[in-house]
Short mmCIF file of C-alpha atoms and ligand atoms in Angstrom, two decimals:
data_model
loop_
_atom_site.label_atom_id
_atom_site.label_comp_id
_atom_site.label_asym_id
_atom_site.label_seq_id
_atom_site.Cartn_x
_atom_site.Cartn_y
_atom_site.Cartn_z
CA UNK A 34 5.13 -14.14 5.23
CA UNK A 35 2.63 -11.28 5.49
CA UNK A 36 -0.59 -9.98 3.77
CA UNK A 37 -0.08 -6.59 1.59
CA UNK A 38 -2.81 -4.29 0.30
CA UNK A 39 -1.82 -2.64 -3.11
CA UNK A 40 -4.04 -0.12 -4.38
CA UNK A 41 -3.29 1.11 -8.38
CA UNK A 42 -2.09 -2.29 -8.70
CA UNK A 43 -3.20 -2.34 -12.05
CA UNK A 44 -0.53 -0.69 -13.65
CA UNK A 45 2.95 0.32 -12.97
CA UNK A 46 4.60 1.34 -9.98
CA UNK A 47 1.64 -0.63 -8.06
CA UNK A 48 1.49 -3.76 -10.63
CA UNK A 49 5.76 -3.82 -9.69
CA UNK A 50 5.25 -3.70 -6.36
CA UNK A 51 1.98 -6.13 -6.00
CA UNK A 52 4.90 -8.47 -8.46
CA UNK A 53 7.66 -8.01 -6.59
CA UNK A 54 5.84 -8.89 -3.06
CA UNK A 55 4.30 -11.90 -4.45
CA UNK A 56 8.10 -13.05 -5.52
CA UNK A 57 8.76 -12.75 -2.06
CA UNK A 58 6.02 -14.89 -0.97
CA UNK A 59 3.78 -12.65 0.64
CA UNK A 60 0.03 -12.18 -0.09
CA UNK A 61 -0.99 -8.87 -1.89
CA UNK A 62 -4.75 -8.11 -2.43
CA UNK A 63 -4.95 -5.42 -5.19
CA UNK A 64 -7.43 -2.29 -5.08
CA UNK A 65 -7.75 -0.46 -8.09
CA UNK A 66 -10.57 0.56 -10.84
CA UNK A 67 -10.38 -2.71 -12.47
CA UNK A 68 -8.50 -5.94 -12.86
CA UNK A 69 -7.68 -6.17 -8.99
CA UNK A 70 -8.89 -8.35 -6.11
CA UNK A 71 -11.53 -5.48 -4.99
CA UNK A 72 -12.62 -3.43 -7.77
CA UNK A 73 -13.42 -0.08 -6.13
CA UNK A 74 -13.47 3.77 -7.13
CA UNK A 75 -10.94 5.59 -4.71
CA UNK A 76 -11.82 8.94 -5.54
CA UNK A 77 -15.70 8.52 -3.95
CA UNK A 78 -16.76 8.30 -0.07
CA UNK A 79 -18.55 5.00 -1.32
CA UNK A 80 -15.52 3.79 -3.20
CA UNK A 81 -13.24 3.91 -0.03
CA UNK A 82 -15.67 2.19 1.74
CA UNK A 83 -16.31 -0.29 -0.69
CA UNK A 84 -12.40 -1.15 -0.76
CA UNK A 85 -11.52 -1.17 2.92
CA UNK A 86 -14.72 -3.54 3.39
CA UNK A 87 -13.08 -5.70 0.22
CA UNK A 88 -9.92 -6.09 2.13
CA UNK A 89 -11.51 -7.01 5.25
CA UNK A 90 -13.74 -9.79 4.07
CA UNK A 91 -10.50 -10.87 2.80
CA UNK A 92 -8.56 -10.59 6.24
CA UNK A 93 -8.40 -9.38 9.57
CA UNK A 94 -4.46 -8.61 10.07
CA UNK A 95 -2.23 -6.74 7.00
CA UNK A 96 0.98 -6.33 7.34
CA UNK A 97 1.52 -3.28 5.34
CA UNK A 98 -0.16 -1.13 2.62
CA UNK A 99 1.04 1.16 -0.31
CA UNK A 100 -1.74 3.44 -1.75
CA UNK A 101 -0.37 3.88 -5.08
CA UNK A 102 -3.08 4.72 -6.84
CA UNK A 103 -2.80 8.16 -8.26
CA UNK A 104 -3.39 10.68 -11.48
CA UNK A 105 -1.63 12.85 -13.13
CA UNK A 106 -1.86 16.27 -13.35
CA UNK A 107 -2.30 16.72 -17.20
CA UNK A 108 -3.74 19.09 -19.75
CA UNK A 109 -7.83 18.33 -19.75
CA UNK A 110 -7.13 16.26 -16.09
CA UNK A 111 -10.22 17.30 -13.54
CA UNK A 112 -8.10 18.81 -10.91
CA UNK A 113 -10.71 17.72 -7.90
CA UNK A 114 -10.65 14.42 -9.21
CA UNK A 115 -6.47 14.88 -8.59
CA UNK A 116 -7.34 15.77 -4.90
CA UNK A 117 -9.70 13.03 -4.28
CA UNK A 118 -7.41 10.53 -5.79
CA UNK A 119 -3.97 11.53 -4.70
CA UNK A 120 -4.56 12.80 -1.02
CA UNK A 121 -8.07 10.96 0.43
CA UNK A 122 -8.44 8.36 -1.35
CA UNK A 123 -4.58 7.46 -0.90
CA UNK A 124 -5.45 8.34 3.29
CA UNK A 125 -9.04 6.23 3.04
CA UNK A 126 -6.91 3.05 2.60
CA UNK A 127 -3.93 3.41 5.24
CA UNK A 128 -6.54 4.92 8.03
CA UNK A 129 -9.45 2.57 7.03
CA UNK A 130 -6.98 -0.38 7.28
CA UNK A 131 -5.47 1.10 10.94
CA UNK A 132 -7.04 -1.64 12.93
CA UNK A 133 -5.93 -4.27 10.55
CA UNK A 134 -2.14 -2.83 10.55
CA UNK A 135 -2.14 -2.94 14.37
CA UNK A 136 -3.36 -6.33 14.50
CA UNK A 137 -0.60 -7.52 12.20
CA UNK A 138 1.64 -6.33 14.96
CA UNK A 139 5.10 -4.46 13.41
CA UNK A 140 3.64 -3.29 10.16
CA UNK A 141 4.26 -0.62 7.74
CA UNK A 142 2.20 2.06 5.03
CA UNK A 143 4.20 3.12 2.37
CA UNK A 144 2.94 6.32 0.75
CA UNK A 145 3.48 7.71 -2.82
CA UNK A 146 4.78 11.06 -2.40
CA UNK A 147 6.48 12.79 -5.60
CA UNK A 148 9.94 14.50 -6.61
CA UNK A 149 7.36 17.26 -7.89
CA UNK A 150 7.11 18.58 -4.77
CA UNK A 151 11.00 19.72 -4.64
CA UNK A 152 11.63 20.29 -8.32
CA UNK A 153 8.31 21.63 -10.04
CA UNK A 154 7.53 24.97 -8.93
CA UNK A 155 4.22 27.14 -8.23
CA UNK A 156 2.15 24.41 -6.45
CA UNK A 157 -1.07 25.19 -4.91
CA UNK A 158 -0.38 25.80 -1.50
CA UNK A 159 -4.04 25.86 -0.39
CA UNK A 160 -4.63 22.76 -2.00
CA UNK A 161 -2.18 20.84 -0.06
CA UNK A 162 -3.19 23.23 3.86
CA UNK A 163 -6.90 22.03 2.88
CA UNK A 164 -5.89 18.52 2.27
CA UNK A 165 -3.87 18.61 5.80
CA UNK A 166 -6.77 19.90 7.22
CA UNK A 167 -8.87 16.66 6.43
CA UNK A 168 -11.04 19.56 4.52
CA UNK A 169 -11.65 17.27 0.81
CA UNK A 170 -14.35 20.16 -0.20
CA UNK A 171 -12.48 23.00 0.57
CA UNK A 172 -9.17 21.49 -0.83
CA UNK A 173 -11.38 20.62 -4.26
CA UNK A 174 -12.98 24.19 -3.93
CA UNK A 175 -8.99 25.41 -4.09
CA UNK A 176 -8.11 22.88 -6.78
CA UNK A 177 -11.03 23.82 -8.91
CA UNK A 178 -9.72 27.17 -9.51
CA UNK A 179 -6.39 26.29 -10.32
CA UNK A 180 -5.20 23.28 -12.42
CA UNK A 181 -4.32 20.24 -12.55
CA UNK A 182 -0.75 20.65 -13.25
CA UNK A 183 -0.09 23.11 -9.45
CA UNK A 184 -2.77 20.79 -7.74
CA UNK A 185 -0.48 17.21 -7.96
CA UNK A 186 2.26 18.46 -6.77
CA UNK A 187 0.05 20.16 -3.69
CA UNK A 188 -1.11 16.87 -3.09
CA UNK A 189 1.98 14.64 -3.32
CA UNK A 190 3.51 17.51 -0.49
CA UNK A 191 0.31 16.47 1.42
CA UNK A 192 0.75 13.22 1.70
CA UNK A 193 4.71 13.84 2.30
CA UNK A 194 3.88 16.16 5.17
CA UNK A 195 1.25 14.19 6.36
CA UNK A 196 3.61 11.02 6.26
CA UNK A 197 6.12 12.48 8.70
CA UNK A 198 3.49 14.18 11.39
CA UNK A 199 1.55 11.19 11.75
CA UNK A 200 4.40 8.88 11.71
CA UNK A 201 5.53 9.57 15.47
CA UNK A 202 1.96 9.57 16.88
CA UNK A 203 1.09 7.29 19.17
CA UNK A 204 -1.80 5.52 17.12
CA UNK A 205 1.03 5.01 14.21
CA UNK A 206 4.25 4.76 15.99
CA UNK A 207 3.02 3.91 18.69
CA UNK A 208 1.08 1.17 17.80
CA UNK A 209 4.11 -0.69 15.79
CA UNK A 210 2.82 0.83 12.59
CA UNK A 211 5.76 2.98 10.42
CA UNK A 212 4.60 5.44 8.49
CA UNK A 213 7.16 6.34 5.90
CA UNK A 214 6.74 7.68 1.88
CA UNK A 215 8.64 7.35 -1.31
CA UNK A 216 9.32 10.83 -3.58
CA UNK A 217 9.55 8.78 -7.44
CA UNK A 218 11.28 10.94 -9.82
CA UNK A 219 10.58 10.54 -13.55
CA UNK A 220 9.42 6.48 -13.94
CA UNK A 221 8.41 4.93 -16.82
CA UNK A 222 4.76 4.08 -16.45
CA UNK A 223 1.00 4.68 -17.93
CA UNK A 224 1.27 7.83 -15.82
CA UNK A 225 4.41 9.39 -17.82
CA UNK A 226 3.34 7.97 -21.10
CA UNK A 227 0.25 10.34 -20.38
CA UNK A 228 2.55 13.16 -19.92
CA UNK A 229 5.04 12.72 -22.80
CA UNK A 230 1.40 12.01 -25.21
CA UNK A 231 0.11 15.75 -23.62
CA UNK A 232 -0.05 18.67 -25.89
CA UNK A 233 1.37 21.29 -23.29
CA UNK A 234 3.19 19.42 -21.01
CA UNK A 235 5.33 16.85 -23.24
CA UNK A 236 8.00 18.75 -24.33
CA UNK A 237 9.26 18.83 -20.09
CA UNK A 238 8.64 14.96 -20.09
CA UNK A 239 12.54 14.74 -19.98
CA UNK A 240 13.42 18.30 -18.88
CA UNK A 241 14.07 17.32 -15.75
CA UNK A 242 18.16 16.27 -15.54
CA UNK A 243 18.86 12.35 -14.11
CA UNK A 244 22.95 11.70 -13.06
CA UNK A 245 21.98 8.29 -14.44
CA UNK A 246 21.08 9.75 -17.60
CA UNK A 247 17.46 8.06 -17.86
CA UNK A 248 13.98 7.39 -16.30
CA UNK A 249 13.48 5.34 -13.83
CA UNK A 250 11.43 1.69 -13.67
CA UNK A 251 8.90 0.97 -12.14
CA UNK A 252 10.46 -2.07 -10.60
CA UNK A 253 13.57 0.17 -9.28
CA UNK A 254 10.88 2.20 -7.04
CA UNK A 255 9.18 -1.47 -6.32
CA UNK A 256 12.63 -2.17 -4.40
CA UNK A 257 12.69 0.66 -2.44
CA UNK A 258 9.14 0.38 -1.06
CA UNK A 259 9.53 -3.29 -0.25
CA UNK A 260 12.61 -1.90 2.03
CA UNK A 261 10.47 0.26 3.33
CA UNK A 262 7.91 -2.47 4.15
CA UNK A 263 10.58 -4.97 5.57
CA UNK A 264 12.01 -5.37 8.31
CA UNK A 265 15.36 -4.42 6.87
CA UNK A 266 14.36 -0.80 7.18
CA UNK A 267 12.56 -1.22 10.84
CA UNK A 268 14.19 2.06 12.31
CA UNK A 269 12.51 4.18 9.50
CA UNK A 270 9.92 6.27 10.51
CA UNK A 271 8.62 9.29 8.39
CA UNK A 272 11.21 9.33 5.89
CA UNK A 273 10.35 10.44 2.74
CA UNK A 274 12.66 8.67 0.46
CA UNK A 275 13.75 10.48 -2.84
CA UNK A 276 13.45 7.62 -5.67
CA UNK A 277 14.99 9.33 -8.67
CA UNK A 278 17.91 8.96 -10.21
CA UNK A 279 19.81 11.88 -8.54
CA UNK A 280 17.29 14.73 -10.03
CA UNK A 281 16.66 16.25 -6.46
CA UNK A 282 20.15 16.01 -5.43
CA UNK A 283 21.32 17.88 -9.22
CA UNK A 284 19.04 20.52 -8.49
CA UNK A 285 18.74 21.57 -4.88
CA UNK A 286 22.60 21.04 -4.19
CA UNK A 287 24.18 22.24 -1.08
CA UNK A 288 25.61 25.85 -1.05
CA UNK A 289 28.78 26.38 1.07
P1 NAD B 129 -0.19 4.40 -13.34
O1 NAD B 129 -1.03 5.36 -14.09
O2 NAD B 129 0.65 3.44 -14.10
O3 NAD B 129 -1.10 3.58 -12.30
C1 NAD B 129 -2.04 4.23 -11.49
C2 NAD B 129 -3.11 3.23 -11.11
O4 NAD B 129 -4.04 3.93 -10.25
C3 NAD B 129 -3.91 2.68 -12.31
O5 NAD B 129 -3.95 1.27 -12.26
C4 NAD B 129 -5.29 3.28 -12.12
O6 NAD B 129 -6.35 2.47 -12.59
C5 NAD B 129 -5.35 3.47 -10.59
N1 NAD B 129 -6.36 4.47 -10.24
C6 NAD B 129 -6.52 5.71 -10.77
N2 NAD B 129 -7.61 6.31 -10.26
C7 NAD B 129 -8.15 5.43 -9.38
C8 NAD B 129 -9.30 5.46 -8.56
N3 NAD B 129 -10.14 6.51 -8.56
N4 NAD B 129 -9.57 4.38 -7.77
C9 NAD B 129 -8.76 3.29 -7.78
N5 NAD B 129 -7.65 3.21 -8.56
C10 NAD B 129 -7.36 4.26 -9.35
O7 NAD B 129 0.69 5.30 -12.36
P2 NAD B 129 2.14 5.09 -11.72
O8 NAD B 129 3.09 5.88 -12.53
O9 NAD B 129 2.40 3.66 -11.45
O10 NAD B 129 1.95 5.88 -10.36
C11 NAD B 129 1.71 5.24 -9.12
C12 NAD B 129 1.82 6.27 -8.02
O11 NAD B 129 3.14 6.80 -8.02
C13 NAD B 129 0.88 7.46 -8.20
O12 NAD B 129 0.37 7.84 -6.95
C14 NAD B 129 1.78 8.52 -8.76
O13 NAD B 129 1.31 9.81 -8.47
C15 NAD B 129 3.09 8.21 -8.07
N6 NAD B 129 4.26 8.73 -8.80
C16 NAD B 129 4.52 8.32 -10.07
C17 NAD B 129 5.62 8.85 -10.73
C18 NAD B 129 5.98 8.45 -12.15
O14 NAD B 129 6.88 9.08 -12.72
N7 NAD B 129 5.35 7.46 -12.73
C19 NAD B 129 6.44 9.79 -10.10
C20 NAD B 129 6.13 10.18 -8.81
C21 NAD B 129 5.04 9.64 -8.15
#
């Protein structure tokens, strides 16, 4: 049995996973804003540090972590905050806990990447070069003139792009850590119900098409990251797994 670390484990995609692992027997410790096992503010330098330190007085190996926490790029949403969230404080947990994952020996991050990045179009391109760059200010200097809506996307491609050109370094790879991310389509959670409640965006809550004819759970995307963690999947390395109902495949199908 292992140790996980679960950030945004509060609520749904994280709270299914942090569920789901504890089924299994493992041990999760939970990061988030409140009700978790370290209480900490992801989107601050002293928030990050705050929760890797929490982990660590709580163990010295982990097996593998899954920085779920995230906003959503709504009406009224602060799009810096989107950046700091999504991107660093997402990479602040999985490169904080580095030492940790190598010490577990065979472990594995799991990142939350988005089917936004294939299927909504016009995201800030800066925003996610900046963010690849390690450059937080300059990616919330290009985030702050655009908004929230083009800067998650940006983001979520971060992370994806990030995900696979880490992944085969030697520090990841290299050092029996997998990187690999998940791409969630449309999933029922506090997140969406944000969306379908906002006064521009809700009407393209369920734009987007689904071959299975519905959202998504939270627990169905809790599956497929505890593959990704397991063992099962140990000749994955910087995949990023689409997680949504067919809604990438419907509309980016091959031409002939
Ligand atoms: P959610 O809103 O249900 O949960 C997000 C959690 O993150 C909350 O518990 C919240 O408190 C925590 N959080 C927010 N800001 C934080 C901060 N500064 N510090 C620490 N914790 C913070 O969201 P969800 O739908 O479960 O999404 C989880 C992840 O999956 C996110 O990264 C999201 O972008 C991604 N995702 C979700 C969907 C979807 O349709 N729900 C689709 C694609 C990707």
């Amino acid at each position: 049995m292992g140790t996980y670390v679960i950030s945004g484990a509060a609520s749904g995609i994280g709270a299914a996973t942090a569920a789901l692992l504890r089924e299994q027997g493992h041990t999760v410790i939970t990061v988030d804003l409140r009700d978790a096992d370290v209480v900490a503010d992801l989107s601050t330098a002293q928030g990050r540090e705050d929760a890797v330190a929490g982990v660590r007085a709580r163990t010295g190996a982990v097996h593998g972590v899954v920085p779920c926490a995230g906003i959503a790029g709504l009406t009224g949403v602060d799009p810096e905050l989107v950046v700091s969230v999504n991107f660093f404080g997402a990479l602040a947990l999985v490169q904080g806990l580095r030492a940790e994952l190598e010490a577990a020996g065979g472990s594995s991050a799991v990142l939350l990447s988005s089917n936004s990045v294939t299927c909504q179009p016009g995201w800030n391109a800066e925003v996610a070069a900046a963010c690849l760059r390690g450059d937080e200010e300059g990616a919330r200097r290009a985030a702050a003139s655009s908004d929230a809506v083009a800067v998650y996307p940006a983001t979520k491609a971060a992370l994806a792009y990030w995900t696979r050109q880490e992944s085969v370094k030697e520090e990841w790879a290299g050092a029996g850590i997998r990187l690999n991310a998940v791409a969630p389509g449309m999933i029922d959670t506090a997140m969406t119900e944000g969306l379908r409640k906002d006064p521009k965006l809700g009407v393209f809550a369920d734009a987007y098409p689904s071959a299975l004819g519905r959202p998504g759970r939270p627990e169905e995307v809790a599956a497929t990251i505890s593959f990704l963690l397991s063992e099962a999947s140990s000749l994955i390395v910087g995949t990023v797994l689409f997680v949504d109902g067919g809604t990438d495949a419907i509309l980016h199908p091959l031409k002939p």
